[in-house]
Amino acid sequence: MMVSSRRMAAAAHHASMQDDAPVRAILGPTNTGKTHLALERMLAHSSGMIGFPLRLLARENYERMVKLKGVRSVGLITGEEKIIPPQARWFSCTVEAMPSDRKVEFVAVDEIQLCADPERGHVFTDRLLNARGRSETLFLGAETIAPLLKTLIRDIEIDTRPRLSNLTYTGHIRLSRLPARTAIVAFSMAEVYAIAELIRRKRGGCAVVMGQLSPRTRNAQVALYQNREVDYLVATDAIGMGLNMDIRHIAFANICKFDGYRNRLLTPAEAAQIAGRAGRGTQDGTFGTTGECPAFPEGMVEAIETHHFEPLPFLWWRNSKLNFTSPSTLYASLCQKPPDRCLKSAAPASDLLALSALMQNATVQKLAHTPARTQLLWEVCQIPDFRKLGEDSHIRLCEQIFTLLAQKGHLPSAWMKSRLANLEQLEGDIDVLMQRLMGIRTWSYVSARPDWVENAAHWRNHTLRLEDALSDVLHERLTTRFVDKRAASLARRLEEADTTPLLSAITRTGEVSVEGHAVGHMRGFSFTPDPEAAQSDQKLILKAARRAARNQIPYRVSQFLQAPDTEITLNLQNGALNWQEDTIARLQAGADVLHPVIEVREAEFLEPGQKEKIRQRLAAFVEAYIHKELAPLFRAEKAVADQPLLRGMVHMLVENGGVAEVPHLSSLPTSARHILKRLHITQQKNTVFCSKMMRPGSMALRALLLSLHSGIVLPELPRTGAVSAPVPALLTAPQKSLLMQLGWIISEGTLIRLDIAAALYAESVSLISHGSRQIPNFFASRLGVKKAILPGILRSLGLHVQKPQILPDTHAGPPAPFLIIPQKTVKNRKHSKKRTGRVQPEKYNHNSPFAVLATLRQHHQP
C-alpha cells in the first residue's frame, strides 16, 4: 500500500512538473545559431527529440548527434527510415514522424513558421499545440510567428536573436559574371538543368541540389561544392531549409514559383529564407538576380536586409484527436472546425483525399468495420504520395495495401518483390533515376512499419540498399552532365539517345536547350530552329532539339487546353488565332458567314488526336467570341422565334452577318415594326440591317467573317468610329459589293456607314413631310463630308434634290439653296409634264446604294 502511494505521489509530481515545464521559442532570421543551440540544449537533457522539416536535415543532424553521443544512444525516425536502438535516448525526426507516445525530457521543432504552409502547416501546428517535453520545449523559427505563439501558448518565453552576419542586395549580375561560391536558385527542374548546362560551359561545372534528390545524392553533390571541385551550385528552393554551406552569394534566376495551385511572386519572408543561406557565421553574404529574372522590388530588398517581415495572419490546423469508430466518424473528426480564430482549417491533404475516396469503395467498407480496421485504413491513407503520378494512382495503391493488410494481416514478400521489380534497374537518365528514387521512398515508408510487411527487416534493408545504389548512380550522372569535361561528344550521345536520353530542357520562354546548346524555340506547338544552328552543319543538334520538343508537346497541349480565354486572341486582320502571342491556327470559310472553320497550324510533333482537341478548344473560343461581339443578332433571332412574320427575315439577317437584302418585303404592320425597333433592326426598302452591328468591334469581326466566307480580300477599312471615308483606289466590283454588305454604301466617291445613311434618309423624309425644305447645313458635318457633294449623296439615297435656279445678273440677293422635294410633289410634276409632252418619266435609280444592296444576294449565291 505504501509503494502504491509513493507511485501515485511520484506520478502527480511528474504531471505537475510537465505542466510547469517551460515552453520557449528562439526566433530570428537564418544564420542565428538556433539549430545549434537546440541540439546543445537537447543533449544536455537525459532524453530528447527534435523535429526537422526535411528528411535530409533529420539525417544530417542524426549523424552529428551520433558523433557526440554514439550510435547506440541516438535514434532516427523519418517516414522512410527508422533507426531505434534499444538504449536510444535522443532522436532526430521529421516533424511528421515525431512519435507522440514517446515521452522525453526535451522536445524541439525546427522552422515552426511552417505552421503557415498550406500543404504541411497543419502538422506543424499540431506539434506546436501538443508536442511537449517533460522538462523543456523549444520552438525554432522566424519572427513572423511570434504574435500567434503568444496567442496560442500561455506563458511562452520568446527569445529573439539577431543574424550573425550582414546580408546585402547586389542587383542583377549576368550568369557568366557571377562570383565564385555562388548558389543559383531556380524553381523548376527545366530551369535548373538549363542553368547548370550554361554554368558547365561557361565556368567549368557546378553541383546540383533539388528536393527530389535522396539524402545520399544531395550530400555527394554538396561535397563537390564544399570540396571546391566546383565553385557554383544550382539548386531549387530546397536549399532554403537548413542547408549550411560556404555560400557567399545567392543569385535568383526567378522570383516567382508554382506553389501547387498557381504561379506567384515569392513573399519577402520566403525570399529571405533562401537569400539567408549566403554568409555563414560572421561572414557577410550577398544576394541578387541573374539571367532573365527581374529586379527585386525595393520593399522586398529592404525587408530582407533589415529582417523585418509582416507577421503571419493565421496558422493551418487539422484535428488530431480522432474518432476511429468508423470511417465516417473518422472523416467527421478530421473535418472539425478550429478551436481558435487564429487557426484556419487546412485544405484536404492527400491522406484526407484518399480516405474520402476509399470510404466510397465497397470492398473497403466491408473490411473497415471495426475501430482497429478504421485506424489501419487511416494509417494507410497517410502513406505520402512521393511518386506524384496522380491522385487516382495513389488512391489505388492505398486500396491495395489496405485490402492485403486487412485480409492477410501483412504484405506478402512475393507481392513486395513484384512491386519493387521495376525499381531495381540502375540504367536511365537523371529524370528516370529520380522517379525511381521517389518510388523507392514509398516502399521504404511501407517497410518501415514492421507490423505491415512480411519479413520487414529484409525489405527495410533491401529498400535502403536500393536507394543507396540508385543515389550513387544518380550522383554519377549529375557529375558527368554538369562537371566532367571528358564526357562523350554530342554526336556519340545522340547516337545513343534511344537507350540513354539526352539532357534537354525547354525554358519558360520557349527556348529549347540540348546539352547546353540553345538550338531554337517552341512557337505554339511548332519547333523553330535557331537560324544560326540551321545554317551551320549541326544536324545532330537539331535532331536532339526536335526530340526535346516532341517530349514537351503533351505538356504544352495540356497547358493550352486548360488556358483561360484571356490567353487566346483572334487577329481580326488575318484570322490568325494566337496563344501566348504565337499563331497556332487560322480561321477558314465555313458553311455560312457566322460559322468559320478552324484550321490548326501544322506542327510536326502534334498527333491527330491532339490537333482535334486543340481545334475543339479553339472552336469553343471562336463561338463564344462571335456570340459576344454579335450578341444583338442572336438575341434578335431568339426574340422572334415565335413570330412567323419576322422569323425568316431575321434568319436571313443572321446568316448574312447583320445586313441582308430581303426580296419582296412588303410593308410590315405596326406591331412588327415596334419589335424590330426594340431589336435595333432597321428596314430600308428591301434592305434590313442591325444598327448594333455597325459598332467598331462588331464591324471588324464581320469584315473578317465576310471576307473569309466570300474569298474576297477587303481593302483597308475606315478608321475605328468613322462614319465616312474616301473610297479606296482601284476598288473592284466584288470588293464594292462586299463593302456594302458589311455596311458601307458608296456615293460621290465616299464610303458612308449604312446606319448613318439610313438615319439621315429617315430624318430627311420627316423633314419634308409638309413640303420642300432646304438641305440643313449640319447634314454635311454629320456625314463627315464636304457640302459640295452633299446633294449628290442625298440623291443616291433616293431623295429628290432640286438644284437652285440661277438668278439673272440684274437680280440681287443670296444664291438660292438646294431643296429636298417631297415624293408626291415630284410625282405630280412628272404627270403634268408628261401630259404636255415636255419631259419623259423619271427612270428607276439603279445607282441607289439601297438598290445596289439588292444585287448582293446574286453575287454570293453558293
PDB file of C-alpha atoms in Angstrom, residues 7 9 24 49 132-133 152 196 218 221 229 256 280 441 444 620 648 652 654 683 712 747 792 799 843:
ATOM      1  CA  ARG A   7       3.990   5.784  -7.082  1.00  0.00           C
ATOM      2  CA  ALA A   9       2.704  10.800  -5.490  1.00  0.00           C
ATOM      3  CA  ARG A  24      10.317  28.654 -25.175  1.00  0.00           C
ATOM      4  CA  MET A  49      13.564  14.667 -29.542  1.00  0.00           C
ATOM      5  CA  ARG A 132       5.821  18.859 -25.136  1.00  0.00           C
ATOM      6  CA  GLY A 133       8.950  17.799 -23.296  1.00  0.00           C
ATOM      7  CA  LEU A 152      -1.889  30.191 -28.635  1.00  0.00           C
ATOM      8  CA  ALA A 196      23.542  24.065 -64.914  1.00  0.00           C
ATOM      9  CA  ARG A 218      22.390  15.516 -52.165  1.00  0.00           C
ATOM     10  CA  GLN A 221      26.625  16.874 -54.664  1.00  0.00           C
ATOM     11  CA  GLU A 229      35.767  20.785 -57.085  1.00  0.00           C
ATOM     12  CA  CYS A 256       8.144  33.517 -58.996  1.00  0.00           C
ATOM     13  CA  ARG A 280      27.629  31.770 -42.529  1.00  0.00           C
ATOM     14  CA  ARG A 441      10.725   6.178 -50.919  1.00  0.00           C
ATOM     15  CA  SER A 444      10.835   2.438 -47.693  1.00  0.00           C
ATOM     16  CA  ALA A 620     -15.360  26.913 -78.413  1.00  0.00           C
ATOM     17  CA  GLY A 648     -37.483  34.402 -91.850  1.00  0.00           C
ATOM     18  CA  MET A 652     -31.543  35.971 -93.291  1.00  0.00           C
ATOM     19  CA  VAL A 654     -28.209  36.494 -89.043  1.00  0.00           C
ATOM     20  CA  GLN A 683     -35.781  48.286 -92.681  1.00  0.00           C
ATOM     21  CA  ILE A 712     -12.708  38.429-101.330  1.00  0.00           C
ATOM     22  CA  SER A 747     -21.707  57.576-103.148  1.00  0.00           C
ATOM     23  CA  GLY A 792     -25.296  64.056-104.815  1.00  0.00           C
ATOM     24  CA  LEU A 799     -34.183  61.577-102.109  1.00  0.00           C
ATOM     25  CA  LYS A 843     -36.321  56.181-114.629  1.00  0.00           C
TER      26      LYS A 843
END
